[in-house]
Structures are given as C-alpha cells and as structure tokens.
C-alpha cells in the first residue's frame, strides 16, 4: 500500500505525514527513494524532517542489485514513497500520535499539583 | 590507470585538496579509515564526522569534504557478499571526478555506468574503518549531524517544531524536553495570530458549554479536549491551581 496520490489526502498528509511515519516505529516498511532504489527494513526512527532510520534493511539499488544493510539513514528529501504496511490503520495511527502529543502538551503538569480530573486510558 | 603521484595513488583524483582537519563540532573521529569512491580506493586516513560537514583526510594531508545536504543516505554495511569489508556507506547527490574504471566490487556483468546519470548525479563512498566495532558510532554520529541540516527547500509549512526532534516515546516516558511544557505566558507568546484567534474561539466555546458539562469554564476535561479538538496544536491557558478548590466537580 503506497501513500495516496489524491491531492486532498496528500494535503492532509503533508501536515501530519511525519506523525504517521513516527507511528510506524518498530514496523517493517519499504521506502522508495527518489533515485528509484528501495529499502525495506524496520523503522527505528523518523524525525520531524522525515529523515528515516531503518534497521536490518534489504536495499535494492537503482540497478536492481540487492544488498543487506544493518542500519540505514535516508534523508527526508530523498524519499519518494513510504509503503505503509497493510495491517496499519493509518487514521488510528495518526490519531494515536496526535493524542500522545496532546497528552503531553495539555497534561504537562499531571504530576504536579492537584489533579482536576481522572486520567483515563488515553492510549 | 592510476597515476602514482605524490599522493600515494590518489593524484588522479582532482577533487582532493589539502586542508586542516575540522576543529569544531566533531561528533566522531575515526582514524585508520580507508575511503573508497565508486570502488576505487583513495587511501587510508581519518574520517571526521563534524556538525558542519563530513571530512576525510588521507594520512598525507589531502582529502575531501562532503556537505550534509548533498548526502542522500548513509548506512552500515556488514554484508560481505555485497562488499568484502564492513563499512559505512554514503551516497552523495553530486559528481566527483574519478578515473574511468570498468571494474567495481559490486557490479556483476551489468552496465557499470548509470544510463540516467545526467538526471541525478550519484557518488558512492565507502568508509572502511580498521576498527569495525566503530561503525555504529560512526553511523549514529552521521545521523545526528544530518538532522542538523534540514532540507532548505522543504515547502512544508508546518515548521514550528522548534527545530528539535519530537520524540513522542521519550515524552511518554517522561523524558521529553521540558521546553515543550509551556507556562501560560510562554504558551501565549508562542501563538501566531491565527493561533490566538483559535484560542479565543475555543475558550469562548468552553465558556458557553459550562451548563452542559461537569467542568467549569476554563477547566479542561478529556471530553472537552476531544470535543473541541480540531487538530490545531494550540496551548490553551492552564487553570490556576486551586482556583476551583471549592467547586463541586463530579470525579
């Protein structure tokens, strides 16, 4: 499953694409690069600039040669597509990531002062 | 053909220059590291992974530097079938003058030269340290330095990340950066005009809904958050501690 080509979905994704990718941490994903090489590996980290770090990678260069890379860091600029695994619920992943961020921002003082309200499962 | 010059075999590589090793912001330094360009060795020297650029200096004092924005990717390769030595692989979006060569350790009978070279120049460097156990540190240092050079052409408007990587997991574990926890004044000052308008709108909505909810105006419950959440990351003014001490709030 590739990132959508639809303009509407892409516009939305542009504001939260990084959040979605960050939600893929720990999952095996395929990243298509601008030069048409591809890298399939486990997502270790994705930063705010969409730089992606993968581990245990099968890398296919643009000539089709496959090699194994233990760790790979590809700059966001050079990523064309990120394949989202089929089992990933994209919407839920984005919402979960947003919730995690908001949980931190809004409930930053949760360990300080009196709790105004119970802390429910916000996972 | 390799010209045996004063540079110990690298005289033919015109992009090599003599320069002092970087002195500042060197995240990692790896001596006794061979540099290989497109399968041709440049000799042995020291790799400097500095915040400003990646530099390699042969023991004779000549070398080259790579700017991080030109580096497409880097990786640790321990696959000896792909290349006979464990190394740090660096792909650069630039062209480097090199001697014409027909052989390379990686290609097997296929066209050595890329047919679409004019479209996107690619140079492949391999840095082979004599100390293989250093590869992880070299890789990590490069990741850190790369993160310091975000793409200047990036048209993404949502750039108010404060330049720092937002590590959600770290925050969940309570190890996040403290600066993300705004005080009221700080939060307000970080709002754009649009953000402030949104803040006023949301606060107005909260005030109006007092009667229908358990919360008092200004008090945020998780329900109110979800209800008024529209994806805009705005820091709403936190409640003054003790303000509603005597409120009869149903917990």
GROMACS .gro file of C-alpha atoms in nm:
model
  374
    1UNK     CA    1   0.000   0.000   0.000
    2UNK     CA    2   0.150   0.330  -0.103
    3UNK     CA    3   0.090   0.682   0.010
    4UNK     CA    4  -0.211   0.819  -0.170
    5UNK     CA    5  -0.181   1.018  -0.490
    6UNK     CA    6  -0.502   1.202  -0.417
    7UNK     CA    7  -0.442   1.573  -0.374
    8UNK     CA    8  -0.679   1.600  -0.082
    9UNK     CA    9  -0.522   1.316   0.111
   10UNK     CA   10  -0.177   1.436   0.029
   11UNK     CA   11  -0.255   1.784   0.154
   12UNK     CA   12  -0.373   1.641   0.480
   13UNK     CA   13  -0.079   1.407   0.495
   14UNK     CA   14   0.166   1.688   0.445
   15UNK     CA   15   0.075   1.831   0.777
   16UNK     CA   16   0.086   1.505   0.963
   17UNK     CA   17   0.281   1.270   0.745
   18UNK     CA   18   0.569   1.277   0.980
   19UNK     CA   19   0.339   1.186   1.265
   20UNK     CA   20   0.211   0.892   1.066
   21UNK     CA   21   0.561   0.774   0.990
   22UNK     CA   22   0.656   0.813   1.350
   23UNK     CA   23   0.369   0.584   1.430
   24UNK     CA   24   0.535   0.320   1.215
   25UNK     CA   25   0.823   0.281   1.454
   26UNK     CA   26   0.904  -0.083   1.503
   27UNK     CA   27   0.729  -0.192   1.186
   28UNK     CA   28   0.886  -0.332   0.875
   29UNK     CA   29   0.834  -0.085   0.596
   30UNK     CA   30   0.951  -0.024   0.243
   31UNK     CA   31   1.082   0.316   0.149
   32UNK     CA   32   1.113   0.417  -0.214
   33UNK     CA   33   1.384   0.667  -0.276
   34UNK     CA   34   1.397   0.943  -0.531
   35UNK     CA   35   1.660   0.765  -0.734
   36UNK     CA   36   1.431   0.464  -0.753
   37UNK     CA   37   1.622   0.247  -0.518
   38UNK     CA   38   1.420   0.092  -0.238
   39UNK     CA   39   1.488   0.000   0.118
   40UNK     CA   40   1.287  -0.245   0.325
   41UNK     CA   41   1.357  -0.259   0.694
   42UNK     CA   42   1.231  -0.197   1.042
   43UNK     CA   43   1.164   0.164   1.124
   44UNK     CA   44   1.386   0.272   1.407
   45UNK     CA   45   1.309   0.639   1.399
   46UNK     CA   46   1.155   0.914   1.194
   47UNK     CA   47   1.232   1.272   1.283
   48UNK     CA   48   1.048   1.593   1.213
   49UNK     CA   49   1.230   1.637   0.883
   50UNK     CA   50   1.115   1.297   0.769
   51UNK     CA   51   1.462   1.154   0.789
   52UNK     CA   52   1.406   0.783   0.827
   53UNK     CA   53   1.626   0.539   1.007
   54UNK     CA   54   1.579   0.171   0.932
   55UNK     CA   55   1.747  -0.139   1.066
   56UNK     CA   56   1.801  -0.481   0.912
   57UNK     CA   57   1.749  -0.346   0.565
   58UNK     CA   58   1.721  -0.513   0.229
   59UNK     CA   59   1.839  -0.246  -0.006
   60UNK     CA   60   1.777  -0.262  -0.378
   61UNK     CA   61   1.977  -0.004  -0.566
   62UNK     CA   62   1.852   0.157  -0.882
   63UNK     CA   63   2.018  -0.111  -1.089
   64UNK     CA   64   1.835  -0.382  -0.906
   65UNK     CA   65   2.126  -0.508  -0.701
   66UNK     CA   66   2.014  -0.626  -0.362
   67UNK     CA   67   2.230  -0.596  -0.056
   68UNK     CA   68   2.181  -0.609   0.314
   69UNK     CA   69   2.243  -0.307   0.529
   70UNK     CA   70   2.244  -0.333   0.902
   71UNK     CA   71   2.138   0.025   0.951
   72UNK     CA   72   2.022   0.283   0.703
   73UNK     CA   73   1.953   0.651   0.737
   74UNK     CA   74   1.785   0.820   0.445
   75UNK     CA   75   1.716   1.192   0.436
   76UNK     CA   76   1.357   1.300   0.404
   77UNK     CA   77   1.438   1.490   0.093
   78UNK     CA   78   1.532   1.174  -0.087
   79UNK     CA   79   1.224   0.977  -0.001
   80UNK     CA   80   0.965   0.940  -0.269
   81UNK     CA   81   0.724   0.699  -0.104
   82UNK     CA   82   0.687   0.517   0.221
   83UNK     CA   83   0.488   0.199   0.200
   84UNK     CA   84   0.251   0.170   0.488
   85UNK     CA   85   0.209  -0.191   0.597
   86UNK     CA   86  -0.134  -0.333   0.515
   87UNK     CA   87  -0.218  -0.405   0.873
   88UNK     CA   88  -0.164  -0.047   0.977
   89UNK     CA   89  -0.475   0.157   1.040
   90UNK     CA   90  -0.349   0.490   0.915
   91UNK     CA   91  -0.617   0.705   1.071
   92UNK     CA   92  -0.585   0.536   1.405
   93UNK     CA   93  -0.209   0.569   1.390
   94UNK     CA   94  -0.228   0.940   1.322
   95UNK     CA   95  -0.484   0.991   1.596
   96UNK     CA   96  -0.280   0.795   1.841
   97UNK     CA   97   0.027   1.002   1.764
   98UNK     CA   98  -0.169   1.325   1.796
   99UNK     CA   99  -0.317   1.210   2.122
  100UNK     CA  100   0.023   1.127   2.256
  101UNK     CA  101   0.148   1.473   2.166
  102UNK     CA  102  -0.155   1.648   2.310
  103UNK     CA  103  -0.143   1.439   2.619
  104UNK     CA  104   0.200   1.574   2.679
  105UNK     CA  105   0.120   1.933   2.594
  106UNK     CA  106  -0.205   1.971   2.778
  107UNK     CA  107  -0.142   1.748   3.070
  108UNK     CA  108   0.213   1.857   3.115
  109UNK     CA  109   0.156   1.923   3.479
  110UNK     CA  110  -0.002   1.592   3.552
  111UNK     CA  111   0.250   1.506   3.811
  112UNK     CA  112   0.241   1.845   3.969
  113UNK     CA  113  -0.037   1.996   4.171
  114UNK     CA  114  -0.386   1.867   4.220
  115UNK     CA  115  -0.547   1.651   3.957
  116UNK     CA  116  -0.861   1.819   3.836
  117UNK     CA  117  -0.989   1.512   3.663
  118UNK     CA  118  -0.910   1.147   3.641
  119UNK     CA  119  -0.654   1.030   3.396
  120UNK     CA  120  -0.840   0.779   3.182
  121UNK     CA  121  -0.687   0.545   2.937
  122UNK     CA  122  -0.562   0.783   2.675
  123UNK     CA  123  -0.362   0.537   2.477
  124UNK     CA  124   4.503   0.381  -1.485
  125UNK     CA  125   4.626   0.509  -1.155
  126UNK     CA  126   4.889   0.775  -1.158
  127UNK     CA  127   5.147   0.707  -0.894
  128UNK     CA  128   5.198   1.061  -0.774
  129UNK     CA  129   5.294   1.226  -0.451
  130UNK     CA  130   4.959   1.145  -0.310
  131UNK     CA  131   5.024   0.776  -0.299
  132UNK     CA  132   4.797   0.682  -0.584
  133UNK     CA  133   4.533   0.944  -0.540
  134UNK     CA  134   4.699   1.208  -0.754
  135UNK     CA  135   4.448   1.145  -1.030
  136UNK     CA  136   4.160   1.245  -0.810
  137UNK     CA  137   4.139   1.618  -0.871
  138UNK     CA  138   3.873   1.682  -0.614
  139UNK     CA  139   4.117   1.605  -0.336
  140UNK     CA  140   4.254   1.906  -0.156
  141UNK     CA  141   4.477   1.982   0.131
  142UNK     CA  142   4.304   2.137   0.429
  143UNK     CA  143   4.328   2.131   0.805
  144UNK     CA  144   4.110   1.885   0.990
  145UNK     CA  145   3.792   2.032   1.135
  146UNK     CA  146   3.840   2.158   1.487
  147UNK     CA  147   3.488   2.235   1.597
  148UNK     CA  148   3.178   2.026   1.639
  149UNK     CA  149   3.349   1.699   1.563
  150UNK     CA  150   3.099   1.439   1.678
  151UNK     CA  151   3.318   1.149   1.582
  152UNK     CA  152   3.663   1.095   1.451
  153UNK     CA  153   3.780   0.766   1.311
  154UNK     CA  154   4.144   0.718   1.225
  155UNK     CA  155   4.278   0.439   1.012
  156UNK     CA  156   3.983   0.456   0.780
  157UNK     CA  157   4.002   0.377   0.415
  158UNK     CA  158   3.794   0.584   0.178
  159UNK     CA  159   3.661   0.427  -0.138
  160UNK     CA  160   3.487   0.608  -0.421
  161UNK     CA  161   3.291   0.400  -0.670
  162UNK     CA  162   3.507   0.103  -0.595
  163UNK     CA  163   3.839   0.289  -0.618
  164UNK     CA  164   4.037   0.332  -0.301
  165UNK     CA  165   4.155   0.677  -0.209
  166UNK     CA  166   4.391   0.558   0.059
  167UNK     CA  167   4.383   0.542   0.433
  168UNK     CA  168   4.319   0.836   0.658
  169UNK     CA  169   4.092   0.981   0.921
  170UNK     CA  170   3.721   1.037   0.888
  171UNK     CA  171   3.587   1.343   1.067
  172UNK     CA  172   3.217   1.347   1.129
  173UNK     CA  173   3.165   1.710   1.219
  174UNK     CA  174   2.847   1.906   1.257
  175UNK     CA  175   2.931   2.132   0.965
  176UNK     CA  176   3.044   1.871   0.717
  177UNK     CA  177   3.184   1.526   0.670
  178UNK     CA  178   3.556   1.526   0.602
  179UNK     CA  179   3.813   1.265   0.523
  180UNK     CA  180   4.182   1.334   0.523
  181UNK     CA  181   4.433   1.089   0.397
  182UNK     CA  182   4.741   1.046   0.612
  183UNK     CA  183   4.934   1.260   0.367
  184UNK     CA  184   4.705   1.553   0.438
  185UNK     CA  185   4.487   1.565   0.127
  186UNK     CA  186   4.125   1.480   0.137
  187UNK     CA  187   3.774   1.596   0.069
  188UNK     CA  188   3.464   1.715   0.243
  189UNK     CA  189   3.101   1.640   0.188
  190UNK     CA  190   2.819   1.872   0.283
  191UNK     CA  191   2.533   1.703   0.459
  192UNK     CA  192   2.262   1.845   0.233
  193UNK     CA  193   2.428   1.658  -0.053
  194UNK     CA  194   2.424   1.329   0.131
  195UNK     CA  195   2.118   1.128   0.032
  196UNK     CA  196   2.171   0.843   0.270
  197UNK     CA  197   2.425   0.659   0.476
  198UNK     CA  198   2.431   0.308   0.610
  199UNK     CA  199   2.627   0.041   0.789
  200UNK     CA  200   2.702  -0.249   0.564
  201UNK     CA  201   2.812  -0.579   0.710
  202UNK     CA  202   2.707  -0.779   0.407
  203UNK     CA  203   3.031  -0.927   0.286
  204UNK     CA  204   2.871  -1.060  -0.029
  205UNK     CA  205   2.795  -0.707  -0.137
  206UNK     CA  206   3.133  -0.565  -0.043
  207UNK     CA  207   3.424  -0.755   0.107
  208UNK     CA  208   3.464  -0.530   0.410
  209UNK     CA  209   3.227  -0.396   0.671
  210UNK     CA  210   3.195  -0.026   0.609
  211UNK     CA  211   3.000   0.296   0.629
  212UNK     CA  212   2.825   0.356   0.301
  213UNK     CA  213   2.749   0.712   0.198
  214UNK     CA  214   2.551   0.807  -0.108
  215UNK     CA  215   2.607   1.160  -0.228
  216UNK     CA  216   2.398   1.363  -0.465
  217UNK     CA  217   2.693   1.505  -0.652
  218UNK     CA  218   2.951   1.420  -0.909
  219UNK     CA  219   3.312   1.359  -0.825
  220UNK     CA  220   3.579   1.339  -1.084
  221UNK     CA  221   3.723   0.997  -1.096
  222UNK     CA  222   3.934   0.790  -1.321
  223UNK     CA  223   3.738   0.584  -1.569
  224UNK     CA  224   3.716   0.236  -1.443
  225UNK     CA  225   3.538  -0.069  -1.566
  226UNK     CA  226   3.555  -0.274  -1.254
  227UNK     CA  227   3.380  -0.234  -0.926
  228UNK     CA  228   3.335  -0.482  -0.644
  229UNK     CA  229   2.960  -0.460  -0.658
  230UNK     CA  230   2.863  -0.476  -1.023
  231UNK     CA  231   2.826  -0.815  -1.175
  232UNK     CA  232   2.843  -0.806  -1.551
  233UNK     CA  233   2.591  -0.525  -1.573
  234UNK     CA  234   2.642  -0.178  -1.711
  235UNK     CA  235   2.879  -0.006  -1.470
  236UNK     CA  236   2.776   0.343  -1.559
  237UNK     CA  237   2.423   0.454  -1.493
  238UNK     CA  238   2.234   0.544  -1.803
  239UNK     CA  239   2.042   0.815  -1.624
  240UNK     CA  240   2.347   0.979  -1.481
  241UNK     CA  241   2.257   1.315  -1.624
  242UNK     CA  242   1.929   1.316  -1.437
  243UNK     CA  243   2.071   1.276  -1.090
  244UNK     CA  244   2.439   1.259  -1.015
  245UNK     CA  245   2.522   0.995  -0.760
  246UNK     CA  246   2.853   0.921  -0.597
  247UNK     CA  247   2.902   0.625  -0.370
  248UNK     CA  248   3.156   0.647  -0.094
  249UNK     CA  249   3.257   0.374   0.140
  250UNK     CA  250   3.448   0.441   0.456
  251UNK     CA  251   3.616   0.130   0.584
  252UNK     CA  252   3.750   0.164   0.936
  253UNK     CA  253   4.007  -0.080   1.054
  254UNK     CA  254   3.808  -0.094   1.376
  255UNK     CA  255   3.478  -0.249   1.266
  256UNK     CA  256   3.322  -0.201   1.605
  257UNK     CA  257   3.328   0.173   1.546
  258UNK     CA  258   3.073   0.154   1.265
  259UNK     CA  259   2.775   0.200   1.496
  260UNK     CA  260   2.920   0.514   1.647
  261UNK     CA  261   3.011   0.648   1.306
  262UNK     CA  262   2.662   0.580   1.181
  263UNK     CA  263   2.496   0.745   1.478
  264UNK     CA  264   2.720   1.048   1.460
  265UNK     CA  265   2.625   1.092   1.098
  266UNK     CA  266   2.255   1.062   1.180
  267UNK     CA  267   2.290   1.336   1.438
  268UNK     CA  268   2.476   1.564   1.204
  269UNK     CA  269   2.233   1.504   0.921
  270UNK     CA  270   1.948   1.607   1.145
  271UNK     CA  271   2.122   1.940   1.190
  272UNK     CA  272   2.084   2.013   0.822
  273UNK     CA  273   1.718   2.004   0.729
  274UNK     CA  274   1.626   2.047   0.369
  275UNK     CA  275   1.615   2.419   0.295
  276UNK     CA  276   1.385   2.355   0.001
  277UNK     CA  277   1.127   2.196   0.218
  278UNK     CA  278   0.794   2.363   0.145
  279UNK     CA  279   0.621   2.211   0.440
  280UNK     CA  280   0.451   2.500   0.613
  281UNK     CA  281   0.418   2.317   0.939
  282UNK     CA  282   0.765   2.404   1.054
  283UNK     CA  283   0.702   2.506   1.411
  284UNK     CA  284   0.871   2.208   1.560
  285UNK     CA  285   1.121   2.441   1.724
  286UNK     CA  286   1.389   2.265   1.527
  287UNK     CA  287   1.403   1.975   1.766
  288UNK     CA  288   1.311   1.622   1.700
  289UNK     CA  289   0.992   1.545   1.882
  290UNK     CA  290   1.046   1.214   2.048
  291UNK     CA  291   0.699   1.102   2.143
  292UNK     CA  292   0.819   0.792   2.320
  293UNK     CA  293   1.058   0.989   2.532
  294UNK     CA  294   0.778   1.219   2.634
  295UNK     CA  295   0.557   0.926   2.720
  296UNK     CA  296   0.827   0.802   2.945
  297UNK     CA  297   0.856   1.143   3.097
  298UNK     CA  298   1.193   1.203   2.944
  299UNK     CA  299   1.095   1.468   2.695
  300UNK     CA  300   1.230   1.816   2.661
  301UNK     CA  301   1.097   2.040   2.931
  302UNK     CA  302   1.058   2.337   2.694
  303UNK     CA  303   0.750   2.177   2.542
  304UNK     CA  304   0.568   2.237   2.864
  305UNK     CA  305   0.465   2.593   2.828
  306UNK     CA  306   0.368   2.821   3.108
  307UNK     CA  307   0.070   3.039   3.032
  308UNK     CA  308   0.281   3.337   2.930
  309UNK     CA  309   0.518   3.131   2.721
  310UNK     CA  310   0.237   2.947   2.553
  311UNK     CA  311   0.060   3.267   2.467
  312UNK     CA  312   0.371   3.425   2.326
  313UNK     CA  313   0.425   3.126   2.100
  314UNK     CA  314   0.087   3.159   1.942
  315UNK     CA  315   0.059   3.306   1.599
  316UNK     CA  316  -0.222   3.548   1.527
  317UNK     CA  317  -0.414   3.256   1.388
  318UNK     CA  318  -0.342   3.056   1.699
  319UNK     CA  319  -0.461   3.333   1.925
  320UNK     CA  320  -0.783   3.364   1.729
  321UNK     CA  321  -0.834   2.993   1.768
  322UNK     CA  322  -0.759   3.015   2.139
  323UNK     CA  323  -1.022   3.281   2.184
  324UNK     CA  324  -1.273   3.082   1.986
  325UNK     CA  325  -1.212   2.767   2.183
  326UNK     CA  326  -1.224   2.944   2.516
  327UNK     CA  327  -1.548   3.102   2.411
  328UNK     CA  328  -1.689   2.764   2.327
  329UNK     CA  329  -1.581   2.626   2.660
  330UNK     CA  330  -1.740   2.913   2.845
  331UNK     CA  331  -2.069   2.858   2.668
  332UNK     CA  332  -2.083   2.493   2.745
  333UNK     CA  333  -2.047   2.521   3.119
  334UNK     CA  334  -2.403   2.426   3.189
  335UNK     CA  335  -2.396   2.113   2.981
  336UNK     CA  336  -2.081   1.969   3.125
  337UNK     CA  337  -1.929   1.887   3.457
  338UNK     CA  338  -1.644   2.124   3.405
  339UNK     CA  339  -1.624   2.488   3.489
  340UNK     CA  340  -1.516   2.744   3.235
  341UNK     CA  341  -1.150   2.709   3.172
  342UNK     CA  342  -1.129   2.363   3.321
  343UNK     CA  343  -1.046   2.108   3.060
  344UNK     CA  344  -1.168   1.755   3.087
  345UNK     CA  345  -1.069   1.488   2.848
  346UNK     CA  346  -1.413   1.505   2.695
  347UNK     CA  347  -1.386   1.872   2.626
  348UNK     CA  348  -1.049   1.818   2.472
  349UNK     CA  349  -1.183   1.558   2.236
  350UNK     CA  350  -1.484   1.764   2.153
  351UNK     CA  351  -1.301   2.079   2.068
  352UNK     CA  352  -1.003   1.908   1.923
  353UNK     CA  353  -0.969   2.001   1.560
  354UNK     CA  354  -0.613   1.906   1.509
  355UNK     CA  355  -0.476   2.250   1.576
  356UNK     CA  356  -0.199   2.235   1.823
  357UNK     CA  357  -0.279   2.526   2.044
  358UNK     CA  358  -0.178   2.555   2.404
  359UNK     CA  359  -0.485   2.660   2.599
  360UNK     CA  360  -0.425   2.855   2.914
  361UNK     CA  361  -0.392   2.615   3.207
  362UNK     CA  362  -0.603   2.656   3.514
  363UNK     CA  363  -0.467   2.846   3.806
  364UNK     CA  364  -0.404   2.594   4.079
  365UNK     CA  365  -0.666   2.599   4.347
  366UNK     CA  366  -0.895   2.823   4.151
  367UNK     CA  367  -1.183   2.581   4.174
  368UNK     CA  368  -1.091   2.430   4.502
  369UNK     CA  369  -1.444   2.461   4.632
  370UNK     CA  370  -1.613   2.355   4.309
  371UNK     CA  371  -1.840   2.061   4.326
  372UNK     CA  372  -1.694   1.870   4.041
  373UNK     CA  373  -1.803   1.517   3.996
  374UNK     CA  374  -1.497   1.299   3.960
   0.00000   0.00000   0.00000
